[in-house]
Coordinates of C-alpha atoms in Angstrom, one line a residue:
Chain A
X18 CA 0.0 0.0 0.0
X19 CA 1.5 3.5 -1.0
X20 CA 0.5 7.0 0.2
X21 CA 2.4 10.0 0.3
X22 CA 3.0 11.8 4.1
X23 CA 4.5 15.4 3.7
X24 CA 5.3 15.5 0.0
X25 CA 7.3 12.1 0.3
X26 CA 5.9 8.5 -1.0
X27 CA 5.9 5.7 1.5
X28 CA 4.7 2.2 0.6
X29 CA 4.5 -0.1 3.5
X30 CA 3.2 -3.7 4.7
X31 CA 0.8 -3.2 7.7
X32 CA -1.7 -5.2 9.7
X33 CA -4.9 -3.7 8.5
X34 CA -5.9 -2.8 12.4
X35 CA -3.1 -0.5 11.5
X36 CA -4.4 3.6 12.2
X37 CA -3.1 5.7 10.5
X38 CA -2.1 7.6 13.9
X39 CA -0.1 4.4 14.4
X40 CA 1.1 3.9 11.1
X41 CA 2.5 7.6 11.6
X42 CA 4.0 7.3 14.8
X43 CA 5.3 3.3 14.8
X44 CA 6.2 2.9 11.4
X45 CA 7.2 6.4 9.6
X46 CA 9.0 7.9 13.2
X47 CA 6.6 11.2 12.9
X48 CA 5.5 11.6 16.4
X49 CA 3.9 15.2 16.1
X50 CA 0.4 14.1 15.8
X51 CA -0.6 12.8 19.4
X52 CA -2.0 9.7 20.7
X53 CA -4.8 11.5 23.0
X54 CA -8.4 10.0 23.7
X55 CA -7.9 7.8 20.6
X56 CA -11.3 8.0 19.9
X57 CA -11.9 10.9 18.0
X58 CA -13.1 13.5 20.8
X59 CA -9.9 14.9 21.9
X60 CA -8.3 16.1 17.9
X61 CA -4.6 15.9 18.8
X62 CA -3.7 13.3 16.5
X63 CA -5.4 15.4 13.6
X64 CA -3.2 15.5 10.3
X65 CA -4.6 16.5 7.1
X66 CA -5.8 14.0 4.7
X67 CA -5.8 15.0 1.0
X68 CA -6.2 18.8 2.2
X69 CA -8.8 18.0 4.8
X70 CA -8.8 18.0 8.9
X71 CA -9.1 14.7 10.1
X72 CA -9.0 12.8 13.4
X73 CA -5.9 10.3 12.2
X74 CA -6.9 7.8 14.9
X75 CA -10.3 6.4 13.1
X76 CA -8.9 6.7 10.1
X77 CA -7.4 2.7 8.8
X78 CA -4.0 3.0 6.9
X79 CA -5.2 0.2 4.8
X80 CA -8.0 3.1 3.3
X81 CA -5.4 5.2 2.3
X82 CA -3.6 3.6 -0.9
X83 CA -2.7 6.7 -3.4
X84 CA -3.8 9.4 -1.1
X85 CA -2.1 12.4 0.2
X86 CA -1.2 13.2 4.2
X87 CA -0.2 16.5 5.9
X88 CA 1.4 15.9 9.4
X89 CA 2.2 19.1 12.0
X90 CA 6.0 18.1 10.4
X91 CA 5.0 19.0 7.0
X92 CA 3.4 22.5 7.9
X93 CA 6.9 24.6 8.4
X94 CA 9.0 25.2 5.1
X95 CA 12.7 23.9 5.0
X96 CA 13.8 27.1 6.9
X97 CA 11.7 28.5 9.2
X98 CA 7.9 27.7 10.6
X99 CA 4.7 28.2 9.0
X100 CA 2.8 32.0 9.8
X101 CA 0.6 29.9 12.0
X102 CA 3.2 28.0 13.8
X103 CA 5.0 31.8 14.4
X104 CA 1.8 32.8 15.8
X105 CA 1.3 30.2 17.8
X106 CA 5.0 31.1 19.8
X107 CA 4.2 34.8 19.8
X108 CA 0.6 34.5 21.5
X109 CA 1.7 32.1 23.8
X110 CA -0.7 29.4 22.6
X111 CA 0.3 26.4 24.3
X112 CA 1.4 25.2 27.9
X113 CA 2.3 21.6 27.9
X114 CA 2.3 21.1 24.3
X115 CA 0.6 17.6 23.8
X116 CA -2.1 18.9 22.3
X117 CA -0.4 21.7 19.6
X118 CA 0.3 19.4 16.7
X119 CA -3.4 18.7 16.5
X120 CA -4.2 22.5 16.8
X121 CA -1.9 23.3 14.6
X122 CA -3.5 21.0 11.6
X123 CA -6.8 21.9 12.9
X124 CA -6.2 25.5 12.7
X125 CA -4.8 25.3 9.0
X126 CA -7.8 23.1 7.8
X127 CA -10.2 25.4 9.3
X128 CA -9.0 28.6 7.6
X129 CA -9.1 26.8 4.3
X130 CA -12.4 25.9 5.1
X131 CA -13.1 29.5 5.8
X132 CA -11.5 30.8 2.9
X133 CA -13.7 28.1 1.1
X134 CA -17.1 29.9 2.6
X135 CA -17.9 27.0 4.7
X136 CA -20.4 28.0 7.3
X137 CA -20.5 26.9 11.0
X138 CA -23.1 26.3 13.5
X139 CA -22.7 30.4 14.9
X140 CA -22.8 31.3 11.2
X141 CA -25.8 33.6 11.1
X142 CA -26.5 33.8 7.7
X143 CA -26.0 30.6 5.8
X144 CA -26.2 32.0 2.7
X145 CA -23.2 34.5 3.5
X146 CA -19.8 34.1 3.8
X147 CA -19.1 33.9 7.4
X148 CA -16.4 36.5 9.5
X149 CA -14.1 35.0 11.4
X150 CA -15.4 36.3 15.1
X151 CA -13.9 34.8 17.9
X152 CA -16.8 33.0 18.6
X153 CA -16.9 31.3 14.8
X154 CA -12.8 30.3 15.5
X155 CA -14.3 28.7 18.9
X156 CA -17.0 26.9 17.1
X157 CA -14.7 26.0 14.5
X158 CA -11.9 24.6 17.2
X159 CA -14.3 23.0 19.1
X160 CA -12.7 19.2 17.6
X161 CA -9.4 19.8 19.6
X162 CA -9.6 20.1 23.3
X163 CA -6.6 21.5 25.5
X164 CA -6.4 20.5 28.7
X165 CA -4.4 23.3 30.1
X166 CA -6.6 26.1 28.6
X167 CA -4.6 27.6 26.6
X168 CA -7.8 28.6 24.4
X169 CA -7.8 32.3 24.8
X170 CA -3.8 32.2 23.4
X171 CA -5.3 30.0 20.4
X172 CA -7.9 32.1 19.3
X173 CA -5.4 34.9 19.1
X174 CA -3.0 33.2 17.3
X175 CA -5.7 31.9 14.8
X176 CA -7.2 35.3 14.4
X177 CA -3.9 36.7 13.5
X178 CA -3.0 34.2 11.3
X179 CA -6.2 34.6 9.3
X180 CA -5.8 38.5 9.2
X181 CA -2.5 38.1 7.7
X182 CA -3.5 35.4 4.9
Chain B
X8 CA -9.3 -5.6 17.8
X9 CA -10.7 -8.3 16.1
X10 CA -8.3 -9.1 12.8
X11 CA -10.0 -8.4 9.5
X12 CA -10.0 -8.7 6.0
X13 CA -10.4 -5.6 3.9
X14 CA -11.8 -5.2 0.5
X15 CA -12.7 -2.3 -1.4
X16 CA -15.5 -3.3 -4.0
X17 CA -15.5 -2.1 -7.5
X18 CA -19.0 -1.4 -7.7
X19 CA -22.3 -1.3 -5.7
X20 CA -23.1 -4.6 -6.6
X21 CA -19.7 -5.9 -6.0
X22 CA -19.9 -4.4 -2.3
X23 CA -23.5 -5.9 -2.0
X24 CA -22.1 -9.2 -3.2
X25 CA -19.5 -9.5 -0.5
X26 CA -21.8 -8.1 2.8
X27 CA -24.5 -10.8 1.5
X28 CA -22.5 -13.5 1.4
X29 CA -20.1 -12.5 4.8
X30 CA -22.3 -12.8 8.1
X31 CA -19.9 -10.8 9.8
X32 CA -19.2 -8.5 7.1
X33 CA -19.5 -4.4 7.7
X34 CA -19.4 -1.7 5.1
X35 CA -16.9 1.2 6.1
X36 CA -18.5 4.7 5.0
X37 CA -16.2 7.6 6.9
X38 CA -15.1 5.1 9.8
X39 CA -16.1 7.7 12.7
X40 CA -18.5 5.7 14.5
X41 CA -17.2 2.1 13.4
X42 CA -13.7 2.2 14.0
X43 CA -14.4 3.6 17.5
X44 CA -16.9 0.3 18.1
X45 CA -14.1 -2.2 17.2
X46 CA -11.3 0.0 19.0
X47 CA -14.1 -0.9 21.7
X48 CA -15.0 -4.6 21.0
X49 CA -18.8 -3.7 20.3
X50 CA -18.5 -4.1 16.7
X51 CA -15.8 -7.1 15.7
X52 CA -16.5 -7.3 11.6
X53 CA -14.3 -10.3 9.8
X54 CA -14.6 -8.2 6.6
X55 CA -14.5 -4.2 6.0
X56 CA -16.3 -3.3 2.8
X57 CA -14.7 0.7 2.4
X58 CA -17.3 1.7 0.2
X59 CA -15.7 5.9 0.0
X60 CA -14.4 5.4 -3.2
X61 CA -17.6 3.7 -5.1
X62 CA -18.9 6.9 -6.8
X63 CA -21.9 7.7 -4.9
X64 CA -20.2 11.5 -3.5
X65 CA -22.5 13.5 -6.1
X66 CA -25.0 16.1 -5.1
X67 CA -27.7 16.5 -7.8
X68 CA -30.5 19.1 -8.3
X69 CA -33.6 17.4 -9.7
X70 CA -35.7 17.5 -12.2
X71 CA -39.0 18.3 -9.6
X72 CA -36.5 20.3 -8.0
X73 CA -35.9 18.2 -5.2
X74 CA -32.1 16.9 -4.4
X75 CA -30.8 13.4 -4.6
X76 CA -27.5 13.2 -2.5
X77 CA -25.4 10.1 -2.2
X78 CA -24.5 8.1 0.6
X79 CA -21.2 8.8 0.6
X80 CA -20.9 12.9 0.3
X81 CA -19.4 14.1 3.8
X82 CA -21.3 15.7 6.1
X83 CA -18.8 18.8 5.5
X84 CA -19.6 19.2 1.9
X85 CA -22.9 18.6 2.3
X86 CA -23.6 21.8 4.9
X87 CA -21.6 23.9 2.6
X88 CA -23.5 22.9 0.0
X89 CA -25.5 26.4 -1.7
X90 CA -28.7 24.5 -2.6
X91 CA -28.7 23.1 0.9
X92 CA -28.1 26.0 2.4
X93 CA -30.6 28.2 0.6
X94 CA -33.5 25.2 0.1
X95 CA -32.9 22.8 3.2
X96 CA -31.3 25.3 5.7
X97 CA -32.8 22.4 8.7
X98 CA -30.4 20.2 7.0
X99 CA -27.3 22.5 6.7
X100 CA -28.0 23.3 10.5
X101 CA -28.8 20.2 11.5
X102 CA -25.3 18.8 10.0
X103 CA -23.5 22.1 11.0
X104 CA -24.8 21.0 14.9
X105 CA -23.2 17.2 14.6
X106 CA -19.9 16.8 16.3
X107 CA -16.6 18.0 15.1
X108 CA -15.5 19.9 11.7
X109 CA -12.7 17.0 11.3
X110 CA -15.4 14.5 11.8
X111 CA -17.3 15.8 9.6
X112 CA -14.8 16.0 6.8
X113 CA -14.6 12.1 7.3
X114 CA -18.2 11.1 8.2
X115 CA -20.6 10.4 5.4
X116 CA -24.2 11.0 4.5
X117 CA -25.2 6.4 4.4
X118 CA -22.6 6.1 7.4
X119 CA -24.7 9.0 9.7
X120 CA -27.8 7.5 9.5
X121 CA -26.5 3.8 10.3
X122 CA -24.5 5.0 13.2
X123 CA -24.9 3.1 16.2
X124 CA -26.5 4.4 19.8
X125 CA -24.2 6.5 22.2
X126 CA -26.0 4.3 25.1
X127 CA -22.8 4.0 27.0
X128 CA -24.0 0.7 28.4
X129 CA -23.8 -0.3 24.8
X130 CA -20.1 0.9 24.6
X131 CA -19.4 -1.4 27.5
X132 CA -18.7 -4.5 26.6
X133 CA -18.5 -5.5 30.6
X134 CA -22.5 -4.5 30.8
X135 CA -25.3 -6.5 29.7
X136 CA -27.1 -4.9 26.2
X137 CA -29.2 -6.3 24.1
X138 CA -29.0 -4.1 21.4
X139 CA -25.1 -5.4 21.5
X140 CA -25.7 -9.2 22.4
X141 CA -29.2 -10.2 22.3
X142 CA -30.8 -12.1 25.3
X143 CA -28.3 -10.6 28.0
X144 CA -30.4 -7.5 29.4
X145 CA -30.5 -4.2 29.6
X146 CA -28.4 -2.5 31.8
X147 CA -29.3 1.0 30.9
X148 CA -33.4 0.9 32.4
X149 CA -32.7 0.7 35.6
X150 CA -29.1 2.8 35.7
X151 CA -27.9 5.9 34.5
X152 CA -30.1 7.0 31.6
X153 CA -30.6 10.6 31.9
X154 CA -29.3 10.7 28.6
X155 CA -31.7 7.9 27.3
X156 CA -35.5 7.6 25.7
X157 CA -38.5 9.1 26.9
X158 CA -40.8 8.0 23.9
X159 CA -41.1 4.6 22.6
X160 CA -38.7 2.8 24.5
X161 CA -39.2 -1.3 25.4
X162 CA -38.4 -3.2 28.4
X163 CA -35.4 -4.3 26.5
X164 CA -33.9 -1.1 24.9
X165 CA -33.8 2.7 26.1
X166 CA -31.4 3.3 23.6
X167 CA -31.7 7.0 21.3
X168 CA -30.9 7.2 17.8
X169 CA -27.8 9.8 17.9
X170 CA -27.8 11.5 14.6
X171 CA -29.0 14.7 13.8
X172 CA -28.8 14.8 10.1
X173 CA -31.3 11.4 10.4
X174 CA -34.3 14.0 12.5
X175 CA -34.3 16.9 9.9
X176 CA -33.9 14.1 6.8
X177 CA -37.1 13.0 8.9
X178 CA -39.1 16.0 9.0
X179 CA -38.3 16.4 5.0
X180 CA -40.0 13.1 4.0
X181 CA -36.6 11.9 2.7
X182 CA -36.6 8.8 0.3
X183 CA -33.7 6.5 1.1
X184 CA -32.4 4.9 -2.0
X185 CA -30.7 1.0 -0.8
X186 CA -29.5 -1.2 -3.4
X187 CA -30.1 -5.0 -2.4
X188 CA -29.6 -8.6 -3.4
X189 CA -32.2 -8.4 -5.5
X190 CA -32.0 -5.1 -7.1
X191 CA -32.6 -1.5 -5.8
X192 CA -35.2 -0.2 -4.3
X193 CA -36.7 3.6 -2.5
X194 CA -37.7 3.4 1.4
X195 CA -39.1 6.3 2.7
X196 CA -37.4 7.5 5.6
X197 CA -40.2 6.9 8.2
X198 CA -39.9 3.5 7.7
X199 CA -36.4 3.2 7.5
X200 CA -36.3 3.2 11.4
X201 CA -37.2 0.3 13.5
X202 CA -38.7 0.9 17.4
X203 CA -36.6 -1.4 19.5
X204 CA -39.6 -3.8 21.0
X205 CA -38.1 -7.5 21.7
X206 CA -35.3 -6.8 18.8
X207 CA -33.6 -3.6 19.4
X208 CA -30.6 -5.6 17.9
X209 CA -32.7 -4.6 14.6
X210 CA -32.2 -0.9 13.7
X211 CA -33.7 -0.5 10.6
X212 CA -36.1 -2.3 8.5
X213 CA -32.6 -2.7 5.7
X214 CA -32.3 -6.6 4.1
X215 CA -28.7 -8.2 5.4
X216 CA -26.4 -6.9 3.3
X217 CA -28.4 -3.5 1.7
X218 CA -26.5 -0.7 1.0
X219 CA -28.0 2.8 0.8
X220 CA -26.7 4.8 -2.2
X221 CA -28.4 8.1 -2.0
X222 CA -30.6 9.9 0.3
X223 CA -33.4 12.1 -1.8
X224 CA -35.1 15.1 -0.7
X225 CA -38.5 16.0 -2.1
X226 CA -39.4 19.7 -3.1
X227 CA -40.5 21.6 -0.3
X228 CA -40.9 25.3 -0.7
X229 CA -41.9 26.0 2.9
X230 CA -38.5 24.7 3.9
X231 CA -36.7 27.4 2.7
X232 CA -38.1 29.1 6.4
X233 CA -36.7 26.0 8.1
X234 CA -34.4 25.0 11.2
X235 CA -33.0 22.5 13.9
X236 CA -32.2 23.7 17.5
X237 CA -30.0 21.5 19.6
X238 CA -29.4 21.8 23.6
X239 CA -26.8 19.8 24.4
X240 CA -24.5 19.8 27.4
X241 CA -21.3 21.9 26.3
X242 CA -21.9 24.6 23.8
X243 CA -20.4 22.3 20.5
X244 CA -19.3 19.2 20.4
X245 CA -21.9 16.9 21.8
X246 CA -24.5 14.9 21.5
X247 CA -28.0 16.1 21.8
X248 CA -30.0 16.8 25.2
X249 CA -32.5 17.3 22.8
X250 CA -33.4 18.7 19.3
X251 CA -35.6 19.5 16.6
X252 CA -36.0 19.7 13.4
X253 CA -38.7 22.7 12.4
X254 CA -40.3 23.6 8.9
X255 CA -42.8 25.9 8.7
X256 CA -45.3 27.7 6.3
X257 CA -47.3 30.5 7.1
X258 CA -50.0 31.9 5.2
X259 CA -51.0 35.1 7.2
X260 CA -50.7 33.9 10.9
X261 CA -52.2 30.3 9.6
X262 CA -50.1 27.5 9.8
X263 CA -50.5 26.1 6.3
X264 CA -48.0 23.5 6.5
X265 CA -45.2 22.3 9.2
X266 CA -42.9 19.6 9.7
X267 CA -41.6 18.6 13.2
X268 CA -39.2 15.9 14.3
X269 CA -37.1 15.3 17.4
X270 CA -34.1 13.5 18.5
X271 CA -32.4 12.4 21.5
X272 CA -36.0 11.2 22.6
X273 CA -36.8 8.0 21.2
X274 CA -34.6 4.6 19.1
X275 CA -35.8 6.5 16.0
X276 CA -36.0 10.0 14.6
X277 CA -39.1 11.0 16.1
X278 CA -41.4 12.6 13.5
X279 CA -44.0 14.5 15.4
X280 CA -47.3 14.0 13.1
X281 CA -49.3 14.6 16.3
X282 CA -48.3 18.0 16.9
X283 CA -48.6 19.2 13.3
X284 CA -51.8 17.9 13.2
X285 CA -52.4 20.4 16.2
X286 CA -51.0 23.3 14.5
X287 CA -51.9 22.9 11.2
X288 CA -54.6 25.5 9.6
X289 CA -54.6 27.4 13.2
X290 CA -53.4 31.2 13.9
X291 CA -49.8 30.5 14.7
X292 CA -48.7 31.4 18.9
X293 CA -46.5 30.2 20.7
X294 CA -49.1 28.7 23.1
X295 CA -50.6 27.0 20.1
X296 CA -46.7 25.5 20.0
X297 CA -46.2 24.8 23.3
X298 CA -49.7 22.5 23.0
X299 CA -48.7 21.2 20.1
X300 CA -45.8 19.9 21.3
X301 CA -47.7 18.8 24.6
X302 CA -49.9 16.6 22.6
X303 CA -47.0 14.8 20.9
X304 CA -45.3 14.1 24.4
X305 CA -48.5 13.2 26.0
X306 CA -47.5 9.3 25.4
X307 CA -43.7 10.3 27.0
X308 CA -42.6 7.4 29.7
X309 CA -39.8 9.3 31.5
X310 CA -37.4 7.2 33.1
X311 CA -35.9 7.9 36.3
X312 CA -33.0 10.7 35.0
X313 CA -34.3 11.9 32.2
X314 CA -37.8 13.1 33.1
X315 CA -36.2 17.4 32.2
X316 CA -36.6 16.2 28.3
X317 CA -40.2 16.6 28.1
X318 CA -40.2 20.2 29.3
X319 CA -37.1 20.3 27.3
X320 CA -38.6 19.2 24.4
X321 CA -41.3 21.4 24.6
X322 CA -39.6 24.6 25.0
X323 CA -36.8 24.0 21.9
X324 CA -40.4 23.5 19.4
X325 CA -41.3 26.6 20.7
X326 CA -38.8 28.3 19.9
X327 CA -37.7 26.9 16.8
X328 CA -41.2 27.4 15.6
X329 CA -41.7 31.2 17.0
X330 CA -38.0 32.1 15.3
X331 CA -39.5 30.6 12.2
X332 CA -42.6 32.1 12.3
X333 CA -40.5 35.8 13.2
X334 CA -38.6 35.4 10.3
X335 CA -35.8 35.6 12.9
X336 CA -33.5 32.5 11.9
X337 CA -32.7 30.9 8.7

């Protein structure tokens, strides 16, 4: 089975009970995206799959043959970090840590989503595109819990980000 | 987890095939729900059937201008949608409401309304269910079920249905489009849903081994003034306290036509025909709604933690329907 993690091709054997959180972590030695809840309720093992924010733990590595992964690894360039990752240092936006990867992947699938004209459950107006208030970068969040609170720090750091895009 | 085989099928009838012939055999929409169960032991399938890539991810506008979308368009795509979010604005909200945005950039439209129960004593495998192993009890009746049923329930199931795309696909007399052994077929969506009686191991009314292709909505003008309220615990990211699902058309003050359904109350998506028989052809109030909803939750059997959903209940198809009838929500 081959998919492609960060712009590189892998092909690998795996048990198919293999996640790809696992497959990430055990077999490819990228350990950004976090083994939380592993259920799905806690987001910090979300990576993007082809362009979209998923939970990596309910996701089998056996589904992904010829698709396209984006892991917190793959967000900085060569030289220095991503806008968002830069925000993230200057706002202060995390305490412990464990749960940043997973914010971090969150936070860029969500602005794309905004910049798309996806609507959230505090959009107003359905049929408009929606302003990123606080409130909608909350809503939008909502997938990735932190357990040191860090959320006010976040928000800021999400906000600037998507002022500056 | 229990080893499995995987296969992904090169057609509908080719995925069909396979779950017909396996007795153990599970089809594997966006995974969300599924691979949870068998991280958990509840679900132990011999044979995954991925059916993402069959290509059933279209969203069509139809000829009698109703909308057939297909079982596996994500949840995501399906809120954004502009036809969905200008004709079926219950349905964008209700889908908008449902847990996270990565889940629903993996969950799928067939997948949502074949989810299982959040009943936690179905989660445990340590607890007797029969919804999860037939025969062994309930241990949900007589325990913690503040989150459980207050309409409809059995002796042998309390069990809710969890999805909220599934109520407002309810209140818009969706057609579910399976594709059997034998050939395809249309159910419509109020029979889709079984009540749990001696066999709440049945959910639906679906033949071993159906797969549901599309879901299709019919016109409906009137539900262009339509919406879904949900209370839940936290302010996203959860399940429902309660909900509902709310299309109405006013001619003057007169209710000339409304569509109600509820979740978190019953093992189905609870259309409430009793309560817009109430308020259909009267002078729209909010006293009228608050009646109308009474009448539908007159047959309510609260058990002993989760008697607040009838007031609950009540007071969301109240407001949903005096928002609507403001021309205060979309």
């Amino acid at each position: 089975m081959a998919f492609e993690v960060n712009g590189t091709s892998h092909e690998v054997t795996l048990d198919n009970r293999s996640t790809l959180l696992d497959t990430l972590r055990e077999h490819l030695g990228l350990i950004g995206a976090k083994k939380g809840c592993d259920h799905g309720q806690c987001g910090s093992c979300t990576v993007l799959l082809d362009g979209r924010r998923v939970k990596s733990c309910l996701v089998f590595a056996v589904t992904l043959d010829g698709r396209s992964v984006l892991t917190v690894e793959g967000l900085a360039g060569p030289d220095e970090l991503s806008p968002l990752q830069a925000a993230f240092i200057t706002h202060d936006a995390f305490q412990c840590g464990y749960c940043t990867p997973g914010q971090l992947c969150s936070a860029r699938g969500m602005l794309d989503e905004v910049a798309r004209g996806w609507p959230s459950a505090v959009t107003d107006d359905l049929n408009a595109p929606a302003e990123l208030t606080d409130a909608e970068i909350r809503e939008r969040m909502a997938g990735n819990l932190c357990r040191c609170a860090a959320y006010p720090h976040i928000v800021a750091a999400v906000r600037e980000t998507a002022a500056t895009r | 987890m229990r080893a499995f085989r995987y296969h992904r099928p090169t057609d509908v009838a080719d995925a069909v095939a396979v779950l017909t012939a396996e007795p153990q055999a599970a089809y594997l929409g966006g995974g969300t729900n599924l691979v949870d169960l068998m991280k958990l032991g509840v679900q132990r399938p011999d044979v995954l059937v991925d059916v993402t890539r069959l290509p059933l991810d279209a969203v069509e506008e139809l000829p009698d201008g109703g909308l057939r979308i297909g079982a596996t368009v994500r949840n995501s795509d399906l809120a954004a949608h502009p036809v969905v979010r200008r004709d079926y604005p219950v349905l964008a909200r209700a889908l908008l409401a449902a847990a996270s945005g990565q889940l629903r950039n993996m969950a799928t439209t067939g997948g949502n309304l074949l989810q299982r129960t959040r009943c936690v004593y179905f989660q445990d495998t340590g607890k007797p269910c029969n919804k999860r192993e037939p025969g062994s009890g309930c241990a949900a009746l007589h325990g913690q079920n503040r989150d459980l049923a207050v309409l409809d329930w059995s002796e042998q199931c309390v069990a809710t249905h969890p999805s909220d795309l599934a109520v407002a696909l309810a209140a818009l007399d969706t057609v579910v489009e399976v594709y059997e052994a034998d050939g395809a077929r249309d159910i419509p969506i109020a029979a889709l849903y079984r009540s749990p009686g001696t066999h709440p191991e049945r959910e639906t009314t679906l033949a071993r081994g159906a797969l549901i292709t599309a879901v299709r909505l019919p016109p409906l003008p009137a539900a262009r003034r339509s919406t879904y309220l949900k209370v839940r615990d936290r302010a996203s990211f959860a399940f429902a306290a309660g909900s509902v699902a709310a299309v109405l058309d006013l001619d003057g003050d007169v209710v000339r036509d409304v569509r109600l359904a509820y979740g978190a109350v019953a093992h189905r998506p609870w259309r409430a025909y009793r309560a817009e028989e109430e308020l259909r052809g009267r002078p729209f109030s909010p006293e009228l709604a608050a009646r109308a909803a009474d009448a539908e939750l007159a047959e309510a059997r609260p058990l002993r933690h989760n008697g607040f959903k009838v007031p609950l209940t009540r007071a969301i198809t109240v407001r949903a329907l005096s928002e609507l009838a403001e021309g205060t929500t979309s």
